[in-house]
Coordinates of C-alpha atoms in Angstrom, one line a residue:
Chain A
M1084 CA 124.9 -1.0 94.6
K1085 CA 124.6 -4.4 96.1
I1086 CA 121.9 -6.8 94.8
G1087 CA 120.6 -10.0 96.4
L1088 CA 119.1 -12.9 94.4
V1089 CA 117.0 -15.3 96.5
Q1090 CA 117.4 -18.8 95.1
M1091 CA 114.6 -20.8 96.7
A1092 CA 113.2 -24.4 96.9
M1093 CA 109.4 -24.3 96.9
A1094 CA 107.2 -26.1 99.4
A1095 CA 103.8 -27.4 98.6
D1096 CA 102.2 -24.8 100.9
P1097 CA 102.1 -21.3 99.3
D1098 CA 102.1 -19.6 102.7
A1099 CA 105.3 -21.4 103.6
N1100 CA 106.9 -20.0 100.4
L1101 CA 105.7 -16.5 101.3
A1102 CA 107.2 -16.8 104.8
N1103 CA 110.4 -18.2 103.3
G1104 CA 110.6 -15.3 100.8
V1105 CA 109.9 -12.7 103.4
A1106 CA 112.6 -14.2 105.7
K1107 CA 115.1 -14.3 102.8
V1108 CA 114.4 -10.7 101.8
R1109 CA 115.0 -9.6 105.4
E1110 CA 118.2 -11.5 105.5
A1111 CA 119.4 -10.1 102.2
A1112 CA 118.6 -6.6 103.3
R1113 CA 120.4 -7.1 106.6
A1114 CA 123.4 -8.2 104.5
G1115 CA 123.3 -4.9 102.7
A1116 CA 121.4 -5.7 99.5
Q1117 CA 119.6 -2.7 98.2
I1118 CA 117.6 -4.6 95.6
V1119 CA 116.4 -8.2 96.3
C1120 CA 114.8 -10.4 93.7
L1121 CA 112.7 -13.5 94.2
P1122 CA 112.3 -16.3 91.7
E1123 CA 109.5 -16.6 89.1
L1124 CA 106.1 -17.7 90.6
F1125 CA 107.8 -18.0 94.0
R1126 CA 104.5 -18.6 95.9
S1127 CA 104.0 -22.1 94.6
R1128 CA 105.5 -25.2 93.1
Y1129 CA 105.7 -24.9 89.3
F1130 CA 102.1 -25.8 88.5
A1131 CA 102.4 -25.4 84.7
Q1132 CA 103.8 -29.0 84.5
R1133 CA 100.2 -29.9 83.6
E1134 CA 97.1 -28.1 82.4
D1135 CA 94.7 -28.0 85.4
P1136 CA 92.1 -25.3 85.8
A1137 CA 92.1 -25.8 89.6
Q1138 CA 95.6 -24.1 89.6
F1139 CA 94.0 -20.8 88.8
G1140 CA 93.1 -20.7 92.4
L1141 CA 96.7 -19.9 93.2
A1142 CA 96.5 -16.6 91.4
E1143 CA 96.1 -13.3 93.2
P1144 CA 95.5 -9.7 92.3
V1145 CA 98.0 -6.9 92.2
P1146 CA 98.1 -5.4 94.8
G1147 CA 97.3 -8.6 96.7
P1148 CA 98.6 -10.7 99.6
S1149 CA 102.1 -11.3 98.2
T1150 CA 102.8 -7.7 97.1
Q1151 CA 101.4 -6.3 100.4
A1152 CA 103.5 -8.6 102.5
L1153 CA 106.7 -7.8 100.5
A1154 CA 105.9 -4.1 100.4
A1155 CA 105.8 -4.1 104.2
V1156 CA 109.2 -5.8 104.2
A1157 CA 110.6 -3.3 101.6
R1158 CA 109.5 -0.4 103.8
E1159 CA 110.8 -2.0 106.9
T1160 CA 114.2 -2.8 105.4
E1161 CA 114.3 0.1 103.0
S1162 CA 115.3 -2.2 100.2
V1163 CA 113.8 -2.5 96.7
V1164 CA 112.1 -5.9 96.2
I1165 CA 111.2 -7.6 92.9
V1166 CA 108.1 -9.8 93.5
P1167 CA 107.1 -12.3 90.9
I1168 CA 103.3 -13.0 90.9
F1169 CA 100.8 -15.3 89.4
E1170 CA 98.6 -12.4 88.6
R1171 CA 94.8 -12.6 88.5
R1172 CA 93.6 -9.7 86.4
A1173 CA 90.0 -10.7 85.9
A1174 CA 88.1 -13.9 85.9
G1175 CA 89.7 -16.1 83.2
L1176 CA 92.5 -13.6 82.6
Y1177 CA 95.9 -14.3 84.2
H1178 CA 99.5 -13.2 83.8
N1179 CA 102.9 -14.3 84.8
S1180 CA 104.1 -11.0 86.3
A1181 CA 106.7 -9.2 88.4
V1182 CA 106.1 -6.2 90.6
V1183 CA 108.9 -3.9 91.5
V1184 CA 108.4 -2.6 95.0
D1185 CA 110.4 0.5 95.8
A1186 CA 112.3 0.9 99.1
D1187 CA 109.4 2.9 100.5
G1188 CA 106.9 0.1 99.8
R1189 CA 105.3 1.8 96.9
T1190 CA 104.9 0.0 93.5
A1191 CA 107.5 1.3 91.1
G1192 CA 106.5 -1.0 88.2
L1193 CA 104.5 -3.9 87.0
Y1194 CA 105.9 -6.2 84.2
R1195 CA 103.8 -8.9 82.6
K1196 CA 105.8 -11.7 80.9
M1197 CA 105.8 -11.0 77.2
H1198 CA 107.1 -14.3 75.8
I1199 CA 105.0 -17.3 77.0
P1200 CA 106.5 -20.8 76.5
D1201 CA 104.6 -24.0 75.7
D1202 CA 106.7 -27.0 75.9
P1203 CA 106.3 -30.4 77.5
A1204 CA 106.0 -29.8 81.2
Y1205 CA 106.0 -26.0 80.7
Y1206 CA 102.4 -25.5 79.6
E1207 CA 102.3 -21.8 80.3
K1208 CA 100.2 -20.8 77.3
F1209 CA 97.3 -22.5 79.1
Y1210 CA 97.7 -20.3 82.2
F1211 CA 99.1 -16.9 81.1
A1212 CA 97.9 -14.3 78.7
P1213 CA 100.9 -12.7 77.0
G1214 CA 101.9 -9.4 78.6
D1215 CA 100.4 -6.3 77.2
L1216 CA 102.5 -3.7 79.0
G1217 CA 105.6 -4.0 76.8
F1218 CA 109.2 -4.1 78.0
K1219 CA 109.9 -1.9 81.0
A1220 CA 112.7 -0.3 82.9
V1221 CA 111.7 1.6 86.1
D1222 CA 113.4 4.0 88.5
T1223 CA 113.9 2.8 92.0
R1224 CA 115.7 4.3 95.0
A1225 CA 118.6 1.9 94.1
G1226 CA 118.8 2.8 90.4
R1227 CA 117.0 2.2 87.2
V1228 CA 116.3 -1.5 86.5
G1229 CA 114.4 -3.7 84.2
T1230 CA 112.5 -6.9 84.8
L1231 CA 112.0 -9.8 82.4
I1232 CA 110.8 -13.3 83.2
C1233 CA 112.3 -16.7 82.3
W1234 CA 111.4 -17.5 78.6
D1235 CA 112.0 -13.8 77.8
Q1236 CA 115.7 -14.6 78.4
W1237 CA 116.0 -16.3 75.1
Y1238 CA 114.9 -13.1 73.2
P1239 CA 117.6 -10.5 72.4
E1240 CA 114.8 -8.1 71.5
A1241 CA 113.5 -8.2 75.1
A1242 CA 116.9 -7.4 76.6
R1243 CA 117.6 -4.7 74.0
L1244 CA 114.2 -2.9 74.5
T1245 CA 114.7 -2.9 78.3
A1246 CA 118.3 -1.7 78.1
L1247 CA 117.4 1.1 75.7
Q1248 CA 115.1 2.4 78.4
G1249 CA 118.2 3.0 80.5
A1250 CA 118.2 0.0 82.8
S1251 CA 121.6 -0.8 84.3
V1252 CA 120.5 -4.3 85.5
L1253 CA 118.2 -6.7 83.8
F1254 CA 116.5 -9.0 86.4
Y1255 CA 115.3 -12.4 85.2
P1256 CA 113.1 -14.3 87.7
T1257 CA 113.1 -17.8 86.4
A1258 CA 111.9 -21.3 86.7
I1259 CA 114.0 -23.6 84.5
G1260 CA 115.3 -27.0 84.9
W1261 CA 116.0 -30.4 83.5
H1262 CA 113.6 -33.1 82.5
P1263 CA 115.2 -35.9 84.6
N1264 CA 115.3 -38.3 81.6
E1265 CA 117.3 -35.7 79.5
K1266 CA 119.7 -34.5 82.1
A1267 CA 122.5 -36.9 81.6
K1268 CA 122.6 -36.5 77.8
F1269 CA 121.7 -32.9 77.3
G1270 CA 121.8 -31.2 80.8
A1271 CA 125.2 -29.6 80.6
E1272 CA 124.7 -28.0 77.2
Q1273 CA 121.1 -26.9 78.0
R1274 CA 122.2 -25.1 81.2
D1275 CA 125.2 -23.6 79.4
A1276 CA 123.1 -22.3 76.6
W1277 CA 120.8 -20.7 79.1
R1278 CA 123.7 -18.9 80.8
T1279 CA 125.4 -18.0 77.5
V1280 CA 122.5 -16.4 75.8
Q1281 CA 122.0 -14.1 78.9
R1282 CA 125.7 -13.3 79.1
G1283 CA 125.3 -12.4 75.5
H1284 CA 122.6 -9.9 76.4
A1285 CA 124.9 -8.4 79.0
I1286 CA 127.6 -7.9 76.4
A1287 CA 125.5 -6.7 73.5
N1288 CA 123.8 -4.1 75.7
G1289 CA 126.5 -3.2 78.2
V1290 CA 124.3 -4.0 81.2
Y1291 CA 124.3 -6.3 84.2
V1292 CA 122.2 -9.4 84.0
A1293 CA 120.8 -11.1 87.1
A1294 CA 119.0 -14.5 86.7
V1295 CA 117.2 -15.9 89.7
N1296 CA 116.1 -19.5 89.6
R1297 CA 114.5 -22.1 91.9
V1298 CA 116.0 -25.4 93.0
G1299 CA 114.7 -28.9 93.7
L1300 CA 112.9 -31.7 92.0
E1301 CA 109.2 -30.9 91.6
R1302 CA 106.9 -33.7 90.5
P1303 CA 103.6 -32.7 88.7
A1304 CA 100.7 -32.1 91.0
E1305 CA 98.5 -35.1 91.7
G1306 CA 96.8 -36.5 88.7
G1307 CA 99.5 -35.3 86.3
G1308 CA 102.0 -37.6 84.5
G1309 CA 105.6 -37.1 83.9
D1310 CA 108.6 -37.5 86.1
G1311 CA 108.9 -33.8 87.1
I1312 CA 111.4 -31.1 86.6
E1313 CA 114.7 -30.8 88.4
F1314 CA 115.2 -27.0 88.6
W1315 CA 118.8 -26.3 88.1
G1316 CA 119.4 -23.2 90.4
T1317 CA 122.6 -21.6 89.0
S1318 CA 121.3 -18.1 89.7
F1319 CA 124.0 -15.8 88.5
V1320 CA 125.0 -12.2 87.8
A1321 CA 127.0 -11.2 84.7
D1322 CA 128.7 -7.9 84.4
P1323 CA 128.4 -5.7 81.3
L1324 CA 131.3 -7.6 79.6
G1325 CA 129.4 -10.9 80.3
V1326 CA 131.8 -12.0 83.0
V1327 CA 130.0 -14.1 85.6
I1328 CA 130.8 -12.3 88.9
A1329 CA 128.6 -14.5 91.1
E1330 CA 126.9 -17.8 90.7
A1331 CA 124.8 -20.0 93.0
P1332 CA 124.9 -23.8 93.3
V1333 CA 122.8 -26.1 91.3
D1334 CA 120.9 -27.8 94.1
R1335 CA 120.3 -25.8 97.2
E1336 CA 118.8 -22.6 98.5
T1337 CA 121.1 -19.6 98.8
I1338 CA 121.1 -15.8 98.6
L1339 CA 123.5 -14.7 95.9
Y1340 CA 125.0 -11.3 96.3
A1341 CA 126.8 -9.1 93.7
E1342 CA 128.0 -5.5 93.4
V1343 CA 126.6 -3.5 90.5
D1344 CA 129.1 -0.8 89.7
P1345 CA 127.9 2.0 87.4
G1346 CA 131.5 2.9 86.8
R1347 CA 132.1 -0.5 85.3
L1348 CA 129.1 -0.2 83.1
E1349 CA 130.3 3.2 81.9
E1350 CA 133.9 1.9 81.3
V1351 CA 132.7 -1.1 79.3
R1352 CA 130.5 1.0 77.1
H1353 CA 133.4 3.4 76.5
G1354 CA 135.6 0.5 75.3
W1355 CA 133.0 -1.0 73.1
P1356 CA 130.4 1.7 72.2
F1357 CA 127.9 -0.6 70.5
L1358 CA 124.9 1.7 71.1
R1359 CA 126.5 4.4 69.0
D1360 CA 126.6 2.3 65.8
R1361 CA 123.2 0.6 65.7
R1362 CA 121.7 0.7 62.2
I1363 CA 118.2 1.8 63.3
D1364 CA 117.4 2.6 59.7
A1365 CA 117.8 -1.1 58.8
Y1366 CA 116.1 -2.9 61.7
G1367 CA 112.5 -2.7 60.6
G1368 CA 112.4 -6.3 59.6
I1369 CA 112.6 -7.2 63.3
T1370 CA 108.8 -6.8 63.5
A1371 CA 108.3 -9.5 60.9
R1372 CA 107.5 -13.1 61.9
F1373 CA 109.9 -14.4 59.3
L1374 CA 111.5 -12.8 56.2
D1375 CA 110.4 -15.3 53.6
D1376 CA 110.5 -12.6 51.0
P1377 CA 113.0 -10.0 52.1
S1378 CA 112.8 -8.1 48.8
Chain B
M1358 CA 127.6 -30.0 54.8
K1359 CA 131.3 -29.4 55.6
I1360 CA 132.5 -25.8 56.0
G1361 CA 136.1 -24.6 56.0
L1362 CA 137.3 -21.4 57.7
V1363 CA 140.7 -20.1 56.5
Q1364 CA 142.5 -18.5 59.5
M1365 CA 145.3 -16.5 57.9
A1366 CA 148.3 -14.3 58.8
M1367 CA 148.6 -11.4 56.4
A1368 CA 151.8 -10.6 54.6
A1369 CA 152.7 -7.0 53.6
D1370 CA 152.2 -7.9 49.9
P1371 CA 148.5 -8.1 48.8
D1372 CA 149.4 -10.5 46.0
A1373 CA 151.0 -12.9 48.5
N1374 CA 147.8 -12.8 50.5
L1375 CA 145.7 -13.6 47.4
A1376 CA 148.0 -16.4 46.5
N1377 CA 147.8 -17.7 50.1
G1378 CA 144.0 -17.4 50.1
V1379 CA 143.7 -19.2 46.8
A1380 CA 146.0 -22.0 48.0
K1381 CA 144.0 -22.4 51.2
V1382 CA 140.7 -22.5 49.5
R1383 CA 142.0 -25.3 47.2
E1384 CA 143.3 -27.2 50.2
A1385 CA 140.0 -26.8 52.0
A1386 CA 138.0 -28.0 49.0
R1387 CA 140.3 -31.0 48.6
A1388 CA 139.5 -31.8 52.2
G1389 CA 135.9 -31.8 51.4
A1390 CA 134.7 -28.3 52.4
Q1391 CA 131.7 -27.3 50.4
I1392 CA 131.8 -23.7 51.7
V1393 CA 135.1 -21.9 52.4
C1394 CA 135.3 -18.5 54.1
L1395 CA 138.3 -16.2 54.1
P1396 CA 138.9 -13.5 56.8
E1397 CA 137.8 -9.9 56.6
L1398 CA 139.9 -7.7 54.3
F1399 CA 142.1 -10.8 53.6
R1400 CA 144.1 -9.0 50.8
S1401 CA 146.1 -6.8 53.2
R1402 CA 147.3 -6.0 56.6
Y1403 CA 144.8 -4.3 58.7
F1404 CA 145.3 -0.8 57.4
A1405 CA 142.6 0.9 59.5
Q1406 CA 145.1 1.1 62.4
R1407 CA 145.5 4.7 61.2
E1408 CA 143.8 7.1 58.9
D1409 CA 145.8 7.3 55.7
P1410 CA 144.2 8.3 52.3
A1411 CA 146.9 6.4 50.5
Q1412 CA 145.4 3.1 51.7
F1413 CA 142.4 3.6 49.4
G1414 CA 144.7 2.4 46.8
L1415 CA 144.2 -1.1 48.2
A1416 CA 140.5 -1.1 47.3
E1417 CA 139.2 -2.9 44.2
P1418 CA 135.8 -3.1 42.4
V1419 CA 133.4 -5.9 42.5
P1420 CA 133.8 -7.8 40.3
G1421 CA 137.6 -7.3 40.4
P1422 CA 140.9 -9.1 40.8
S1423 CA 140.1 -10.9 44.1
T1424 CA 136.6 -12.0 43.2
Q1425 CA 137.7 -13.1 39.8
A1426 CA 140.6 -15.2 41.1
L1427 CA 138.4 -16.8 43.8
A1428 CA 135.6 -17.3 41.3
A1429 CA 137.9 -19.3 39.2
V1430 CA 138.9 -21.4 42.2
A1431 CA 135.3 -21.9 43.2
R1432 CA 134.4 -23.2 39.7
E1433 CA 137.5 -25.4 39.6
T1434 CA 136.9 -26.9 43.0
E1435 CA 133.1 -26.7 42.9
S1436 CA 133.0 -25.1 46.3
V1437 CA 131.3 -22.0 47.5
V1438 CA 133.7 -19.3 48.6
I1439 CA 133.1 -16.2 50.8
V1440 CA 135.5 -13.5 49.7
P1441 CA 135.8 -10.4 51.9
I1442 CA 136.8 -7.3 49.9
F1443 CA 137.9 -3.8 50.4
E1444 CA 135.3 -2.6 47.9
R1445 CA 135.8 0.5 45.7
R1446 CA 132.3 1.5 44.6
A1447 CA 133.2 4.9 43.2
A1448 CA 135.9 7.5 43.7
G1449 CA 135.7 8.4 47.4
L1450 CA 133.1 5.7 48.1
Y1451 CA 134.3 2.5 49.7
H1452 CA 132.8 -0.4 51.6
N1453 CA 134.0 -3.3 53.7
S1454 CA 132.2 -6.1 51.9
A1455 CA 131.9 -9.8 51.4
V1456 CA 131.1 -11.5 48.1
V1457 CA 129.5 -15.0 48.2
V1458 CA 130.7 -16.9 45.1
D1459 CA 128.7 -19.9 44.3
A1460 CA 130.2 -23.3 43.4
D1461 CA 129.9 -22.5 39.7
G1462 CA 131.9 -19.3 40.0
R1463 CA 128.9 -17.0 39.8
T1464 CA 128.2 -14.3 42.4
A1465 CA 125.4 -15.4 44.7
G1466 CA 125.5 -12.3 46.9
L1467 CA 127.2 -9.1 48.0
Y1468 CA 127.1 -8.0 51.6
R1469 CA 128.3 -4.6 52.7
K1470 CA 129.3 -4.3 56.4
M1471 CA 126.4 -2.5 58.1
H1472 CA 128.0 -1.6 61.5
I1473 CA 131.2 0.3 61.1
P1474 CA 133.5 0.6 64.2
D1475 CA 135.6 3.6 65.1
D1476 CA 137.9 2.9 68.0
P1477 CA 141.5 3.5 68.7
A1478 CA 143.4 1.5 66.0
Y1479 CA 140.2 0.5 64.3
Y1480 CA 139.5 3.7 62.4
E1481 CA 137.0 2.1 60.0
K1482 CA 134.6 5.1 59.8
F1483 CA 137.3 6.9 57.9
Y1484 CA 137.5 4.2 55.2
F1485 CA 134.1 2.6 54.8
A1486 CA 130.7 3.9 54.1
P1487 CA 128.1 2.0 56.1
G1488 CA 126.4 -0.8 54.0
D1489 CA 123.3 0.1 52.1
L1490 CA 122.2 -3.4 51.1
G1491 CA 120.8 -4.5 54.5
F1492 CA 121.2 -7.9 56.0
K1493 CA 121.4 -10.8 53.6
A1494 CA 121.0 -14.5 53.4
V1495 CA 121.6 -16.1 50.0
D1496 CA 121.1 -19.4 48.4
T1497 CA 124.2 -21.4 47.3
R1498 CA 124.7 -24.8 46.0
A1499 CA 125.7 -25.8 49.6
G1500 CA 122.6 -24.3 51.3
R1501 CA 121.3 -20.9 52.4
V1502 CA 123.8 -18.9 54.3
G1503 CA 124.3 -15.4 55.7
T1504 CA 127.3 -13.1 55.8
L1505 CA 128.1 -10.5 58.4
I1506 CA 131.4 -8.8 59.1
C1507 CA 133.3 -8.3 62.3
W1508 CA 131.7 -5.4 64.3
D1509 CA 128.3 -6.7 63.1
Q1510 CA 128.9 -9.6 65.5
W1511 CA 128.1 -7.5 68.5
Y1512 CA 124.6 -6.7 67.2
P1513 CA 121.8 -9.2 67.9
E1514 CA 119.7 -7.4 65.3
A1515 CA 122.1 -8.3 62.6
A1516 CA 122.1 -12.0 63.5
R1517 CA 118.3 -12.0 63.9
L1518 CA 117.6 -10.3 60.5
T1519 CA 119.9 -12.7 58.7
A1520 CA 118.5 -15.8 60.4
L1521 CA 114.9 -14.7 59.7
Q1522 CA 115.8 -14.9 56.0
G1523 CA 116.4 -18.6 56.5
A1524 CA 120.2 -18.8 56.8
S1525 CA 121.4 -21.9 58.4
V1526 CA 124.9 -20.6 59.0
L1527 CA 126.0 -17.1 59.8
F1528 CA 129.6 -16.4 58.6
Y1529 CA 131.5 -13.6 60.3
P1530 CA 134.8 -12.8 58.5
T1531 CA 136.6 -10.8 61.2
A1532 CA 139.8 -8.9 62.1
I1533 CA 139.9 -8.6 65.8
G1534 CA 142.7 -8.6 68.3
W1535 CA 144.3 -7.3 71.4
H1536 CA 146.0 -4.0 72.0
P1537 CA 149.3 -5.4 73.2
N1538 CA 149.3 -3.1 76.3
E1539 CA 145.8 -4.4 77.3
K1540 CA 146.3 -8.0 76.7
A1541 CA 147.5 -9.1 80.1
K1542 CA 144.8 -7.3 82.0
F1543 CA 141.8 -7.6 79.7
G1544 CA 142.7 -10.0 77.0
A1545 CA 140.9 -13.1 78.3
E1546 CA 137.6 -11.4 79.1
Q1547 CA 137.6 -9.5 75.8
R1548 CA 138.1 -12.7 73.7
D1549 CA 135.6 -14.5 75.8
A1550 CA 133.0 -11.7 75.3
W1551 CA 133.5 -11.9 71.6
R1552 CA 133.0 -15.6 71.5
T1553 CA 130.1 -15.5 74.0
V1554 CA 128.0 -12.9 72.2
Q1555 CA 128.3 -14.9 69.0
R1556 CA 127.4 -18.1 70.7
G1557 CA 124.4 -16.2 72.0
H1558 CA 123.3 -15.4 68.4
A1559 CA 123.6 -19.1 67.6
I1560 CA 121.3 -20.0 70.6
A1561 CA 118.8 -17.2 70.2
N1562 CA 118.3 -18.0 66.5
G1563 CA 118.9 -21.7 66.3
V1564 CA 121.6 -21.3 63.7
Y1565 CA 125.3 -22.2 63.2
V1566 CA 127.7 -19.4 63.6
A1567 CA 131.1 -19.4 62.0
A1568 CA 133.7 -16.7 62.9
V1569 CA 136.9 -16.4 60.8
N1570 CA 139.7 -14.3 62.2
R1571 CA 143.3 -13.5 61.2
V1572 CA 146.4 -14.1 63.4
G1573 CA 149.6 -12.3 64.0
L1574 CA 150.9 -9.0 65.4
E1575 CA 150.5 -6.2 62.8
R1576 CA 152.1 -2.9 63.5
P1577 CA 150.6 0.3 61.9
A1578 CA 151.9 1.1 58.4
E1579 CA 154.8 3.4 58.3
G1580 CA 154.2 6.8 59.8
G1581 CA 151.5 5.6 62.1
G1582 CA 151.9 5.4 65.9
G1583 CA 150.8 2.8 68.3
D1584 CA 152.2 -0.6 69.1
G1585 CA 149.9 -2.6 66.8
I1586 CA 147.2 -5.2 67.1
E1587 CA 147.8 -8.8 68.0
F1588 CA 145.0 -10.6 66.1
W1589 CA 143.7 -13.4 68.3
G1590 CA 142.7 -16.0 65.8
T1591 CA 140.3 -18.3 67.7
S1592 CA 138.2 -18.8 64.6
F1593 CA 135.3 -21.1 65.7
V1594 CA 132.0 -22.7 64.8
A1595 CA 129.1 -22.8 67.2
D1596 CA 126.2 -25.1 66.7
P1597 CA 122.5 -24.0 67.1
L1598 CA 122.7 -24.6 70.9
G1599 CA 125.8 -22.5 71.1
V1600 CA 128.2 -25.4 71.6
V1601 CA 131.6 -24.7 70.1
I1602 CA 132.2 -27.7 67.8
A1603 CA 135.5 -26.5 66.4
E1604 CA 138.0 -23.8 67.4
A1605 CA 141.3 -22.7 65.9
P1606 CA 144.4 -21.7 67.8
V1607 CA 145.2 -18.2 68.9
D1608 CA 148.4 -17.7 67.1
R1609 CA 148.8 -19.6 63.8
E1610 CA 147.3 -20.2 60.4
T1611 CA 145.0 -23.1 60.1
I1612 CA 142.0 -24.2 58.2
L1613 CA 139.2 -25.0 60.6
Y1614 CA 136.6 -27.6 59.5
A1615 CA 133.2 -28.3 60.9
E1616 CA 130.1 -30.2 59.9
V1617 CA 126.8 -28.3 59.6
D1618 CA 123.9 -30.7 60.2
P1619 CA 120.5 -29.5 59.1
G1620 CA 119.0 -32.2 61.3
R1621 CA 120.7 -30.7 64.4
L1622 CA 119.3 -27.3 63.5
E1623 CA 115.8 -28.8 63.2
E1624 CA 116.2 -30.7 66.4
V1625 CA 117.4 -27.7 68.4
R1626 CA 114.5 -25.6 67.1
H1627 CA 112.0 -28.3 68.0
G1628 CA 113.3 -28.4 71.5
W1629 CA 113.4 -24.6 72.0
P1630 CA 111.0 -23.1 69.5
F1631 CA 111.9 -19.5 70.1
L1632 CA 110.9 -18.3 66.7
R1633 CA 107.3 -19.3 67.5
D1634 CA 106.9 -16.9 70.4
R1635 CA 108.5 -13.7 69.2
R1636 CA 106.4 -10.6 70.2
I1637 CA 106.5 -8.9 66.8
D1638 CA 103.7 -6.6 68.0
A1639 CA 106.0 -5.2 70.7
Y1640 CA 109.4 -4.8 69.0
G1641 CA 108.9 -1.5 67.2
G1642 CA 111.1 0.3 69.6
I1643 CA 114.1 -1.5 68.2
T1644 CA 114.3 1.1 65.5
A1645 CA 114.8 3.9 68.0
R1646 CA 118.3 5.0 68.9
F1647 CA 117.4 5.1 72.6
L1648 CA 114.1 5.0 74.5
D1649 CA 114.5 8.1 76.6
D1650 CA 110.8 8.5 76.7
P1651 CA 109.2 5.1 76.2
S1652 CA 105.7 6.4 76.8

């Protein structure tokens, strides 16, 4: 199975981003990709750099304009498309979501980001209610896959719970970058930590991991402070042994392709059969916030 | 806090290994290490390359000769010592364990390996009953630390449950190496996966990780088949961002030193406060073997 990751730079105009996304999905499908994944919140610049109620106007329902446009492309190209959405669920209730559109244009799954960050210039807790659908793997014409979103990638539980549902690929639409004033000092180790923890999920679970980021320096919308975020691209695919088999550049748009080989997944899990030996009798503490008193 | 990891080559004679371990702990303490960790099953060659009931004769109780000898050294040097043991608990009941001896010689904790491998040349399920004490962090004079053992290092749950108990360092006494006939083809990626998944635990939990391996080619004991295991050394310490701050060579004995800085741990967790956002309401499935029917 061939997958295509659309690493994009976002324009100010949401319609331009949709047109760009549609064109890139078509291009990826023409190149043989059976599943194509767009980056997190691909319709807009990363508005969560500040807290601004006006930005809720960017949200759309599911189904809505973005999913309908991409569903048409999925049907036309007979490829599965993963469509990240700023989801309007009700007045005052929004999610950071990803819709899996199957190759016939029908919705195969909806995932709502479960772990919501709140850090300087990533004020997502203001915009997004935490997901209430849990972790999800879904069947598509191109195989069983899971979707997680950005901050989820730091949580081994998220990867595990998706892999335990039989996903062979974990897709992580993402919007992550450097604070320009931190890049020189901490940039290399931050990006490496981001890649490493996800490679670790691939290894621990014996699955493919595909991270899809945006590129470009985005300054806060008018009225905001700060010097922006330099999104670091570096979209990549790791195989079930954590080997990076494809990686995109740090600073420009590209479509990254990789082959997902079920035989490789099977082989790696035969060699290191981690799922066999999990101590499910002893993992109950995972549902605690902290084990201050582990007695 | 300075830690010392004793990367050892094992002799055929268990008493020689004890003498070597004692000498190395003294050397590490003289060099300023406040916690010194020995490798998994440091008293002997890696006997689990074959299934042989005679090898149970290597086991010893806790407390027993090894812990008593190292407790004396701990008291003498005022350093904490982590002592991996082939533990005889009762006739026919054995564990792969690690005793944390505090700097006054008293036992601070006993950990029994929870995840037991069983792979060609690693026939541990024959020798060791799975641990029944759960995952453990313990207070020592040099801080609160956790112990896990070898195969545990592939399990994010083990790292998480130990970190949630407040450990600032996860120690992994280990015996891992290459099948000589696989080394050329798979050796580099196997070793890198081993290092990567543990660096991932450091990142996901914001803790230090310290892995302590043995070195040398060990052939199976007499009567066994196979061409042995080439233990790959590479003991290392990763900081809470997953940066490898110290790493030992692949093929010779050494004592590896690293500084553990509580300020660094605090700083990393301030920057990426993952523990804040865990979805403990949604992790219940972790105690399932597999989520065939996640409904």
